[in-house]
PDB file of C-alpha atoms in Angstrom:
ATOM      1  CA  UNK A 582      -5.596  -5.209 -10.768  1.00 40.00           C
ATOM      2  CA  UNK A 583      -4.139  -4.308 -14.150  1.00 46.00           C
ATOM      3  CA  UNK A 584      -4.834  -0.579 -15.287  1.00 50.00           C
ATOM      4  CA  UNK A 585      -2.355  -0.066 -18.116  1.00 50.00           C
ATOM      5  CA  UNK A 586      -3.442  -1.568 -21.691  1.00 45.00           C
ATOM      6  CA  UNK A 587      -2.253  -1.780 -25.352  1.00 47.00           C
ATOM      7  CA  UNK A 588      -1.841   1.916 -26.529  1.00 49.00           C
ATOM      8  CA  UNK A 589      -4.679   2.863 -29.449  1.00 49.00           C
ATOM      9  CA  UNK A 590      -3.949   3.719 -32.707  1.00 45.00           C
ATOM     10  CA  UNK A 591      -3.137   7.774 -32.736  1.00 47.00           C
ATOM     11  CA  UNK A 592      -2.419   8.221 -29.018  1.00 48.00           C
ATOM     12  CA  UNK A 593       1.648   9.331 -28.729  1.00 51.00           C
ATOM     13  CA  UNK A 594       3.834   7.138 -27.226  1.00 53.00           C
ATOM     14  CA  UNK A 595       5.978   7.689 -23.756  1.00 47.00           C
ATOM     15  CA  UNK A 596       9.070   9.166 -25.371  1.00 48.00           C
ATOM     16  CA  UNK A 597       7.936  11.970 -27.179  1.00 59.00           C
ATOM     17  CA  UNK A 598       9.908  14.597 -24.607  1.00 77.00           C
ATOM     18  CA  UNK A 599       8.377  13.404 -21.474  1.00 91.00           C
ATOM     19  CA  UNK A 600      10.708  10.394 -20.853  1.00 96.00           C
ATOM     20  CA  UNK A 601      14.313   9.740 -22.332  1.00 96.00           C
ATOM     21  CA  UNK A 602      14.040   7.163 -24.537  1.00 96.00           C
ATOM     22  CA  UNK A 603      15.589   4.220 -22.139  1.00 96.00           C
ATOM     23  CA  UNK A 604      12.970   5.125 -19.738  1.00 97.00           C
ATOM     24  CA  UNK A 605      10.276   5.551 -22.487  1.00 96.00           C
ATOM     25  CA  UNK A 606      11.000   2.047 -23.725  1.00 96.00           C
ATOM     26  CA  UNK A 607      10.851   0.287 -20.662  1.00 97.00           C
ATOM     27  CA  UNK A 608       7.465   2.175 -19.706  1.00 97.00           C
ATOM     28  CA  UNK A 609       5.830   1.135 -23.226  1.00 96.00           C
ATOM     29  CA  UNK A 610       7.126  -2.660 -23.147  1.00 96.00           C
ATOM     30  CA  UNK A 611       5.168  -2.466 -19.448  1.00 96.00           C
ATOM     31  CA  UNK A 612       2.224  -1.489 -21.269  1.00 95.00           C
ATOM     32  CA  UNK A 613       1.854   2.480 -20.423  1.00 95.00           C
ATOM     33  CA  UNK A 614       1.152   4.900 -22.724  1.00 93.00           C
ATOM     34  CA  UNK A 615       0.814   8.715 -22.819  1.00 93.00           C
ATOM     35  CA  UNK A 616      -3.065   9.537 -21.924  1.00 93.00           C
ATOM     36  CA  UNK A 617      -3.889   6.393 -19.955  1.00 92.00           C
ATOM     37  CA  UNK A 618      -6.702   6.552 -16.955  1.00 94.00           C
ATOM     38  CA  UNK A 619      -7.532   4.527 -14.354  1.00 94.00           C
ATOM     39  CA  UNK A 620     -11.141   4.120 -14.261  1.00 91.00           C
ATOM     40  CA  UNK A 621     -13.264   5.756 -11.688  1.00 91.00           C
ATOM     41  CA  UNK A 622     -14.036   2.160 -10.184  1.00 88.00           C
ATOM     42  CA  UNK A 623     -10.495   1.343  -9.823  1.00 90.00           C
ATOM     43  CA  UNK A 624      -9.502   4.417  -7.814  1.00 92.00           C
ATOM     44  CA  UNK A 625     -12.441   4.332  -5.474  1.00 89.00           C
ATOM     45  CA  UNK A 626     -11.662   1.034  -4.563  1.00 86.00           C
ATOM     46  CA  UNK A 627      -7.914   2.343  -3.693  1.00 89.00           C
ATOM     47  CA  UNK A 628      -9.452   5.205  -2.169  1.00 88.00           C
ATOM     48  CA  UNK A 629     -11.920   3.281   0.242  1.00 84.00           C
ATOM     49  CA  UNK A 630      -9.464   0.476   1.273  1.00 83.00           C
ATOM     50  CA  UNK A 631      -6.723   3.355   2.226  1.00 86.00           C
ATOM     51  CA  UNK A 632      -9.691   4.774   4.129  1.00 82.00           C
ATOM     52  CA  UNK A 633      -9.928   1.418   5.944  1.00 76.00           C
ATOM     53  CA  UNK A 634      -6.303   1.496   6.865  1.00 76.00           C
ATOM     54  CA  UNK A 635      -6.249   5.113   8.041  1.00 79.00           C
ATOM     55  CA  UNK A 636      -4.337   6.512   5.189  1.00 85.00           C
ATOM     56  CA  UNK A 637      -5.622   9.750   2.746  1.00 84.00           C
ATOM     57  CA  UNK A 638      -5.237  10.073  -0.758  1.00 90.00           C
ATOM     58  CA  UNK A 639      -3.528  13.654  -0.937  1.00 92.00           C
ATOM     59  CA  UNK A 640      -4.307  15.256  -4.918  1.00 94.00           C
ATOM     60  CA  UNK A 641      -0.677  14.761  -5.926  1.00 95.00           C
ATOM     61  CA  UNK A 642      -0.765  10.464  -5.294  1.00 95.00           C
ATOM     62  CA  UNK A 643      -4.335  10.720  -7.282  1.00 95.00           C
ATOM     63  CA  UNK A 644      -2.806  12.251 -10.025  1.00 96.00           C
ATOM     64  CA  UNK A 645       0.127   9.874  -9.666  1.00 97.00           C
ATOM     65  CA  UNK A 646      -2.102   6.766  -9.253  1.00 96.00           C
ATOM     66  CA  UNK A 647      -4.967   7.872 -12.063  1.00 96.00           C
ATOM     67  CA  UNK A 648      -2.201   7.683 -14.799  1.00 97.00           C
ATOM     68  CA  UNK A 649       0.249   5.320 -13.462  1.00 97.00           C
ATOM     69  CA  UNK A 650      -1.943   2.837 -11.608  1.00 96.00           C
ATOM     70  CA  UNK A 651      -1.576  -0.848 -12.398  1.00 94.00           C
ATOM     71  CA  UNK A 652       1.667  -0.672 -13.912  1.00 96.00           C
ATOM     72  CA  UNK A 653       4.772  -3.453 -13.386  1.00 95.00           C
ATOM     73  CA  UNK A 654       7.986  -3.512 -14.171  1.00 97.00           C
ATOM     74  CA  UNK A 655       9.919  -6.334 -14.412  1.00 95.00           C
ATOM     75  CA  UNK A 656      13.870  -5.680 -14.346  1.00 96.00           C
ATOM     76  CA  UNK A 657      16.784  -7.321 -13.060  1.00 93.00           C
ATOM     77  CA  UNK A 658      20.493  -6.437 -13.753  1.00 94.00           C
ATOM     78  CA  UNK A 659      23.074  -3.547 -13.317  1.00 95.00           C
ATOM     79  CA  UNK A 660      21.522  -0.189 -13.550  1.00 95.00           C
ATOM     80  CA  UNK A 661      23.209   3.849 -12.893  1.00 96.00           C
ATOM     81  CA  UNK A 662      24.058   3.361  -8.972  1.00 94.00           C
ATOM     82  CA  UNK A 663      22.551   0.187  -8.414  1.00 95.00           C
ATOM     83  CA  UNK A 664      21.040  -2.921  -9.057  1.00 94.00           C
ATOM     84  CA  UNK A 665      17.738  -2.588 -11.086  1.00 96.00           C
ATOM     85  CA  UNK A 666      14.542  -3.724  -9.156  1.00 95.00           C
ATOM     86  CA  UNK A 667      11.042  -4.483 -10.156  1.00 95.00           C
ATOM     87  CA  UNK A 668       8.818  -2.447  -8.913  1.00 96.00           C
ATOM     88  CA  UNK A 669       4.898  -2.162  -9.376  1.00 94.00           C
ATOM     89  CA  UNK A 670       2.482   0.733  -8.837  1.00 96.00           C
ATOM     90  CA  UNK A 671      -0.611   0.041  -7.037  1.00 93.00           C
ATOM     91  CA  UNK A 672      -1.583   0.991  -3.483  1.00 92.00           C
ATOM     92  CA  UNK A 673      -2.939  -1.953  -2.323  1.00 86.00           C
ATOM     93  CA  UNK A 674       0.728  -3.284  -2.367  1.00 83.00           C
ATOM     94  CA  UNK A 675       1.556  -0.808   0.627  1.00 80.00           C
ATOM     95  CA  UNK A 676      -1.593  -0.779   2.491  1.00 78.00           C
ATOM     96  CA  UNK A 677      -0.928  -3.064   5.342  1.00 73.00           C
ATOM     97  CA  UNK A 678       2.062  -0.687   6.153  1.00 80.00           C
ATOM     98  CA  UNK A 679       0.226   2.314   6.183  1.00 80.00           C
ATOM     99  CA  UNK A 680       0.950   2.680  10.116  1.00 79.00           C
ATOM    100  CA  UNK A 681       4.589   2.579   9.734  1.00 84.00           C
ATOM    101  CA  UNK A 682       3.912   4.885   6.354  1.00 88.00           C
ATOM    102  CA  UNK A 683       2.276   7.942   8.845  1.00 87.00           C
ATOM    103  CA  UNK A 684       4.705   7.447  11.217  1.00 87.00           C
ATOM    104  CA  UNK A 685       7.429   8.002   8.988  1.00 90.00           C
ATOM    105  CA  UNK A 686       5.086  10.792   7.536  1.00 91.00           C
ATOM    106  CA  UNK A 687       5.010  12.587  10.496  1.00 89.00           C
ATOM    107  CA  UNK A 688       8.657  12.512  11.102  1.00 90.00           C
ATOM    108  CA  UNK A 689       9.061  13.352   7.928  1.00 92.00           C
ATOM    109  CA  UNK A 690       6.216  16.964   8.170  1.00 92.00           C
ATOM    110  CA  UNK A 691       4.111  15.273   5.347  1.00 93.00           C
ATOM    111  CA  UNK A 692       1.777  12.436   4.919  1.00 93.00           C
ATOM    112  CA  UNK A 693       2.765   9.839   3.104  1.00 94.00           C
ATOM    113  CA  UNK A 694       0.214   8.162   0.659  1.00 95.00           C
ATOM    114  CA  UNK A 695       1.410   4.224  -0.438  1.00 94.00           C
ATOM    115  CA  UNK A 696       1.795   4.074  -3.816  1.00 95.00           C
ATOM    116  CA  UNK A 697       3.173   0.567  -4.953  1.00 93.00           C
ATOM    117  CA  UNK A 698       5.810  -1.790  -4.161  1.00 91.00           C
ATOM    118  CA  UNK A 699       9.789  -2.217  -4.714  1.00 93.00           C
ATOM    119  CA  UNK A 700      11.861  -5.475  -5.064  1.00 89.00           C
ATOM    120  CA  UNK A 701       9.272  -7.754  -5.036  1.00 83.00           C
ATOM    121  CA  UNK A 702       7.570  -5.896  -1.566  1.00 80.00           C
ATOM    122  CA  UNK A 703      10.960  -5.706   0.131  1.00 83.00           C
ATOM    123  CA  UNK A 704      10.228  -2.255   0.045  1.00 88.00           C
ATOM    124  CA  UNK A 705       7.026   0.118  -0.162  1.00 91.00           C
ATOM    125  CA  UNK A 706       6.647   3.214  -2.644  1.00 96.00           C
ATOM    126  CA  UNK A 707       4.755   6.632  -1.235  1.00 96.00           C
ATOM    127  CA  UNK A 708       4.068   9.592  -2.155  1.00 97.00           C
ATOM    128  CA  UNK A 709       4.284  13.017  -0.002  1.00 96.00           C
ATOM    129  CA  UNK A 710       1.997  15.655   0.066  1.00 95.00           C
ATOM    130  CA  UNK A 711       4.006  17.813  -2.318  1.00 96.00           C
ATOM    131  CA  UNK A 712       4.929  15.048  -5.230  1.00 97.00           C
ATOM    132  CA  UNK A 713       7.757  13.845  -4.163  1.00 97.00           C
ATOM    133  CA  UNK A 714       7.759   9.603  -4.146  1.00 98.00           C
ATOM    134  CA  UNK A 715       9.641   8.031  -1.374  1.00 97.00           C
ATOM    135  CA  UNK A 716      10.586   4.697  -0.652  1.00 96.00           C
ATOM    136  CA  UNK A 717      10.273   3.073   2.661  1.00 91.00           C
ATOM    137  CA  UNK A 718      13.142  -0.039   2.578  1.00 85.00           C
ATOM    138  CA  UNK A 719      14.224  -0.742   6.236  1.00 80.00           C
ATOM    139  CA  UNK A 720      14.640   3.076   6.484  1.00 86.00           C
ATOM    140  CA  UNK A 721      12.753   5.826   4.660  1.00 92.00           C
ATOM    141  CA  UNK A 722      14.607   6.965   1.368  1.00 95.00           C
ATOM    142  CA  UNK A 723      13.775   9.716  -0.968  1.00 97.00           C
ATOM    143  CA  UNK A 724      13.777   8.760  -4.629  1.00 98.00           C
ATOM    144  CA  UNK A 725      12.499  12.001  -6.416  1.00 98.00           C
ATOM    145  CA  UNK A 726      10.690  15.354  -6.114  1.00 97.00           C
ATOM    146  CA  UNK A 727       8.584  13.753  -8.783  1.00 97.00           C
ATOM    147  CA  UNK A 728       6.559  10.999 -10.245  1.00 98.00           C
ATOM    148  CA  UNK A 729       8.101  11.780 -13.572  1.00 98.00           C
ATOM    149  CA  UNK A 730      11.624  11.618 -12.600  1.00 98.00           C
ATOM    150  CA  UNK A 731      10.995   8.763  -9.785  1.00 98.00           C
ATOM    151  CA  UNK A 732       9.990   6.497 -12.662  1.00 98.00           C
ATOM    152  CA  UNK A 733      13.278   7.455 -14.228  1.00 98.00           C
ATOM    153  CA  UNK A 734      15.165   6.627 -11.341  1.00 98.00           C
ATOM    154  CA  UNK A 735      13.418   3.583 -10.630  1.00 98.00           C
ATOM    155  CA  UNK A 736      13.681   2.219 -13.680  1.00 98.00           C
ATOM    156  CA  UNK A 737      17.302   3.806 -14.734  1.00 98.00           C
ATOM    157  CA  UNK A 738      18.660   2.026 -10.616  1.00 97.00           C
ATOM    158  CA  UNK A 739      19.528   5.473  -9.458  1.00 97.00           C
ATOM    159  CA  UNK A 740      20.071   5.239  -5.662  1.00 96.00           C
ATOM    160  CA  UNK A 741      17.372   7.496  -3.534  1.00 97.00           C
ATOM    161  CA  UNK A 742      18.407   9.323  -0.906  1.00 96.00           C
ATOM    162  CA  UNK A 743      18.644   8.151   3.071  1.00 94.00           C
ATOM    163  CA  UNK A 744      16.686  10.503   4.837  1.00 93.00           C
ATOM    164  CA  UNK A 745      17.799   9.728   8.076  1.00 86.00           C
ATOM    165  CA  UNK A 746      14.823   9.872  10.010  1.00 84.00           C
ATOM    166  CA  UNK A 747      13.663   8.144  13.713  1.00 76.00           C
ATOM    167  CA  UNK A 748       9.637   7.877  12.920  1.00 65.00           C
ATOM    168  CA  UNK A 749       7.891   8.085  16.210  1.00 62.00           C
ATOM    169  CA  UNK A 750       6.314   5.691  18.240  1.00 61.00           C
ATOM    170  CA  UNK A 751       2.612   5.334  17.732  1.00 54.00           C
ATOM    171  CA  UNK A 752       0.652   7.662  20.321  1.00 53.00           C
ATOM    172  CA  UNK A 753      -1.201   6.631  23.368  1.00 51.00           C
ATOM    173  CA  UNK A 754      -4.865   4.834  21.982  1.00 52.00           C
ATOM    174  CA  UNK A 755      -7.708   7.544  21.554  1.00 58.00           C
ATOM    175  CA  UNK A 756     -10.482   4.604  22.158  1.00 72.00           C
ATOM    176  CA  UNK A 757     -10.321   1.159  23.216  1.00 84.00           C
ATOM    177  CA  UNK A 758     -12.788  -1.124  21.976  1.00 87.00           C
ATOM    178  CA  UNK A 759     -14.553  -4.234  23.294  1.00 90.00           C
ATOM    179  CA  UNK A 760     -15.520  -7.492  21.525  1.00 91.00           C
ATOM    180  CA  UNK A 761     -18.745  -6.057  20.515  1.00 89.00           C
ATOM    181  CA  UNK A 762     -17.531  -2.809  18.796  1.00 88.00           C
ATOM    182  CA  UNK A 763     -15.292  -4.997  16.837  1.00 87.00           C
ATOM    183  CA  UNK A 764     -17.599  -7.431  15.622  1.00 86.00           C
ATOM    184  CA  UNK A 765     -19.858  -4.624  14.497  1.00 81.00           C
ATOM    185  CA  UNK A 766     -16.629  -3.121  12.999  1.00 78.00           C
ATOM    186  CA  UNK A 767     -15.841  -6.396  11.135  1.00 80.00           C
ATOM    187  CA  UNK A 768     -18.783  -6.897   9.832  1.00 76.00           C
ATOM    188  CA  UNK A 769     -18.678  -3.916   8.028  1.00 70.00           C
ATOM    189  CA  UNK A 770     -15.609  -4.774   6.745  1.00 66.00           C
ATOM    190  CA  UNK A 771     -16.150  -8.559   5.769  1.00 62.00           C
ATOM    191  CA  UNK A 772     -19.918  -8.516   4.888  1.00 47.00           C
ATOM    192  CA  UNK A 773     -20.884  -5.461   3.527  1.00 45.00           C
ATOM    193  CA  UNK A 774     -23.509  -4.732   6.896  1.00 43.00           C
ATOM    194  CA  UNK A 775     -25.252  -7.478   5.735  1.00 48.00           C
ATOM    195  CA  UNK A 776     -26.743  -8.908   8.837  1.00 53.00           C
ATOM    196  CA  UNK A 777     -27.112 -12.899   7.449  1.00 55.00           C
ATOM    197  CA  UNK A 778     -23.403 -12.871   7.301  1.00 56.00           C
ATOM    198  CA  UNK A 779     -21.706 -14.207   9.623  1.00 68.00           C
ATOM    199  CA  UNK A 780     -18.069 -12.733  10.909  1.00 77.00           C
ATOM    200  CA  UNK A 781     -15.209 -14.546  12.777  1.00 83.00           C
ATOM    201  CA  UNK A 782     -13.191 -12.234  15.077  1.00 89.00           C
ATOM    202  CA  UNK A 783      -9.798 -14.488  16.160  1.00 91.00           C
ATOM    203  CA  UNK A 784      -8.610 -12.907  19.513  1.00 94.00           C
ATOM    204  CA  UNK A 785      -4.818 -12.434  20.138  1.00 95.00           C
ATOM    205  CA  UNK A 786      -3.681 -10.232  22.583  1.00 94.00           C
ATOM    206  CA  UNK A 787      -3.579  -6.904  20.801  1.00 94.00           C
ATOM    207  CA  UNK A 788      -6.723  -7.628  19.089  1.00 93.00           C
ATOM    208  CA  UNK A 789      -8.815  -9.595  16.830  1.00 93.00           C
ATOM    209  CA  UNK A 790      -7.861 -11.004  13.211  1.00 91.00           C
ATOM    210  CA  UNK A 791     -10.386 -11.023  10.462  1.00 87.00           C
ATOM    211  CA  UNK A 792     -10.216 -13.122   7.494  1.00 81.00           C
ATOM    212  CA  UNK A 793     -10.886 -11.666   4.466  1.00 63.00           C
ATOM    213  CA  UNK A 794     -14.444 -14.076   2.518  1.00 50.00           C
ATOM    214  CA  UNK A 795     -15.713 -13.674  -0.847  1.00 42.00           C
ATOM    215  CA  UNK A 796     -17.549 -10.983  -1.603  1.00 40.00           C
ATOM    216  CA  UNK A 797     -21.243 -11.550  -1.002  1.00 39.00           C
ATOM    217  CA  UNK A 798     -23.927 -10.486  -3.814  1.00 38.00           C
ATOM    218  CA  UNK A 799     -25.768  -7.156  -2.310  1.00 38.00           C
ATOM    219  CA  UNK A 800     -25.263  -5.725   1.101  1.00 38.00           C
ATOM    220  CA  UNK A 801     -23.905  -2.048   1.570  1.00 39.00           C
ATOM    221  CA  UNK A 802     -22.196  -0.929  -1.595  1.00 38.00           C
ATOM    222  CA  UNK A 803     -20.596   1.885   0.286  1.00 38.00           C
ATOM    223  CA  UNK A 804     -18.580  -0.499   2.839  1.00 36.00           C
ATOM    224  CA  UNK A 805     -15.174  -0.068   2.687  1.00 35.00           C
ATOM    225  CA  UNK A 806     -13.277  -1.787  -0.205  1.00 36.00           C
ATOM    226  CA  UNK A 807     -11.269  -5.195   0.440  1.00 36.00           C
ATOM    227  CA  UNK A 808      -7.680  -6.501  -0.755  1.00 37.00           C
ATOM    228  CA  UNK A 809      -8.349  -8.267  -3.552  1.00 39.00           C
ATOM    229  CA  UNK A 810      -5.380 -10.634  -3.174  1.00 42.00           C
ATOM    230  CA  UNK A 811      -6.964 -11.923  -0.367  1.00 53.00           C
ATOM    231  CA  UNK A 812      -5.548 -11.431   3.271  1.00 69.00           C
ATOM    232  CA  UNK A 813      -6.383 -10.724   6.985  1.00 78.00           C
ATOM    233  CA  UNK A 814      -7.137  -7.054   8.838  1.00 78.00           C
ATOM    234  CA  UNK A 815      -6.409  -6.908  11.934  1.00 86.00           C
ATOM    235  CA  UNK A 816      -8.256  -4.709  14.690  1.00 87.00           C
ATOM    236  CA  UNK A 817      -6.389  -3.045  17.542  1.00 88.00           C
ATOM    237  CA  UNK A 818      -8.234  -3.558  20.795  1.00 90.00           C
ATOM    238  CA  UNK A 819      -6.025  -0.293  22.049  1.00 89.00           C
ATOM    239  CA  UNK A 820      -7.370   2.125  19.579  1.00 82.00           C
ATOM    240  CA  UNK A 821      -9.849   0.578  17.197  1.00 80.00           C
ATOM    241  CA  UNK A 822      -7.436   0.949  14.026  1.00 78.00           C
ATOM    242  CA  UNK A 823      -7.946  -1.123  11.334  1.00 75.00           C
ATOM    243  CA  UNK A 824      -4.528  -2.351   9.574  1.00 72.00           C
ATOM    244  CA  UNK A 825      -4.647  -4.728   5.944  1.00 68.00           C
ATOM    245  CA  UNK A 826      -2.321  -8.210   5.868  1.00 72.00           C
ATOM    246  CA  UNK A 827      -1.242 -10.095   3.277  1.00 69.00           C
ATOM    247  CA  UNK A 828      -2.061 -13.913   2.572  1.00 70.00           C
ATOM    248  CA  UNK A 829       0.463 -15.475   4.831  1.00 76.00           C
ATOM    249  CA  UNK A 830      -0.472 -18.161   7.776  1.00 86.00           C
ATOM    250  CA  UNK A 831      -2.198 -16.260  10.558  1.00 89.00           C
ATOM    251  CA  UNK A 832       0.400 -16.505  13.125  1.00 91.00           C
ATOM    252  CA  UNK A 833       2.777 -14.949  10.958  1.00 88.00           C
ATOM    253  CA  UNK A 834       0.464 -12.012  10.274  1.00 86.00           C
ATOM    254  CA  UNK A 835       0.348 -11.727  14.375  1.00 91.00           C
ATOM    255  CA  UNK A 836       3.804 -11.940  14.675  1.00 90.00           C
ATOM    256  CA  UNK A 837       4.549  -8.862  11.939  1.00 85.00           C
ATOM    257  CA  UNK A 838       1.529  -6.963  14.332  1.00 86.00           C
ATOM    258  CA  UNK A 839       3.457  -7.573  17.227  1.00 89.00           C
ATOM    259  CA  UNK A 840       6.731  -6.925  16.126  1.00 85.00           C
ATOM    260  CA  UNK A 841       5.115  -3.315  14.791  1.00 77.00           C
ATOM    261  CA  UNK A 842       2.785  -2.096  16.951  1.00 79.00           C
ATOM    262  CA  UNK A 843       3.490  -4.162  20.272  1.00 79.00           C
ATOM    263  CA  UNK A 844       4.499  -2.552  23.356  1.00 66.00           C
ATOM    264  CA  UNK A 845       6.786  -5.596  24.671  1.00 45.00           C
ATOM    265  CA  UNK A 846      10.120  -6.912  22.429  1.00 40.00           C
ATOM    266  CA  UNK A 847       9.908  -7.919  18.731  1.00 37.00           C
ATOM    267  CA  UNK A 848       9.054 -12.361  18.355  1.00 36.00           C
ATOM    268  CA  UNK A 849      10.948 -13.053  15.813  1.00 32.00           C
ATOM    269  CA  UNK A 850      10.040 -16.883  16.107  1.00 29.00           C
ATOM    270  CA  UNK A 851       6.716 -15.818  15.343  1.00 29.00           C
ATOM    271  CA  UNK A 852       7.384 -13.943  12.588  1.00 29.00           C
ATOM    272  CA  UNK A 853       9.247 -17.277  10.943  1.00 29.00           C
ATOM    273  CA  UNK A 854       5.893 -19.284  11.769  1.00 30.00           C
ATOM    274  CA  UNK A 855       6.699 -20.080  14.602  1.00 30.00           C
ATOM    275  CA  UNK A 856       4.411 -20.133  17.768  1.00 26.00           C
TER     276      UNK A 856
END
């Protein structure tokens, strides 16, 4: 999803006394420019599929996403305290961690709303309830009080700050749910209510995978909104909470579930592709 275009004529540029100029540059060569919007369409598709994957937009990560949304940056090399990473803004990039996101969130006394990726997805970008953009990379690290000066950092290879937080286990399951509640659940999901669709639940033992089809023409236009990089969600049987995967081979995407949200040791050999 690209949200950033080609700045038109008479709009100012990024580096008139928002940005220093390094920071400017880099954020016009990506294609932003000062007065971009994300369309409506755009950010109610983010805002149903983070829905979907229990996460809220809070006002400060709509602001953040309406003007930044969409934009890359690709950067390699030495930067102010460390190497330079690419990083993208989009939510969609963090919302299959959105689990690990609230639990660091609640550790942390403020939900955390994904806002993009870092080093290629190595890490995941979010955004508190107050502003301030964090960055979830093996531990959860704060990069700035603000979007503003988080794209500097980001973009300058400032190192964010280790927060040093345990996030809690996930609580006991509310709700469990049976085959049936999940295939009415999944259809919703994977065919828009429409009843001539058919849906294919893929037991495992913590639940059921569903694939992610095409869209089909018609159906409910207020189902919640799909990856559209393709992918799997995955149901809980526990609790009934519905969690987004990327487009990797299907036991790989159970391993990762396992090795997150299982109640028995990580399988690492599963997580390699292993079975």
């Amino acid at each position: 999803m690209t949200a950033v275009a080609g700045r038109p004529a008479g709009v100012r540029g990024p580096g008139e006394g928002r940005f220093p100029p390094d920071v400017a540059a880099v954020l016009s060569a990506a294609g932003w420019f000062e007065g971009v919007r994300v369309d409506d369409g755009d950010m109610l598709h983010w805002f149903r599929a983070l829905k979907t994957a229990g996460a809220d937009m809070s006002p400060p990560a709509v602001a953040a996403l309406r003007e930044f949304g969409g934009l890359t940056v690709h950067q390699y090399g030495p930067g102010v305290d460390m190497s330079r990473m690419p990083f993208r803004i989009d939510p969609m990039a963090g919302v299959h961690a959105s689990a690990t996101l609230a639990a660091y969130g609640a550790a942390l006394g403020s939900a955390l709303t994904p806002l993009g990726e870092y080093d290629l997805g190595r890490g995941r970008l979010a955004m508190d309830e107050e502003g301030a953009v964090h960055l979830w990379w093996g531990d959860l690290w704060r990069v700035a009080h603000s979007m503003d000066t988080a794209l500097s950092a980001l973009v300058r290879g400032r190192r964010p700050t280790r927060l040093d937080l345990e996030a809690p286990r996930e609580p006991p399951p509310e709700h469990s749910m049976d085959v049936d509640e999940a295939t009415v659940l999944a259809r919703r999901l994977t065919a828009w209510n429409r009843t001539d669709v058919g849906v294919a639940l893929h037991p495992f033992d913590l639940g059921w995978l569903v694939h992610h089809p095409p869209s089909p023409a018609g159906g409910d236009t207020d189902a919640p909104a799909r990856d559209p990089g393709g992918g799997y969600w995955v149901i809980d049987r526990r609790n009934g909470r519905v969690t987004s995967w990327p487009s990797v081979p299907p036991d790989v995407v159970v391993g990762m579930y396992r090795d997150q949200h299982g109640d028995h040791p990580p399988r690492h050999a599963v997580r390699g592709g292993g079975a």
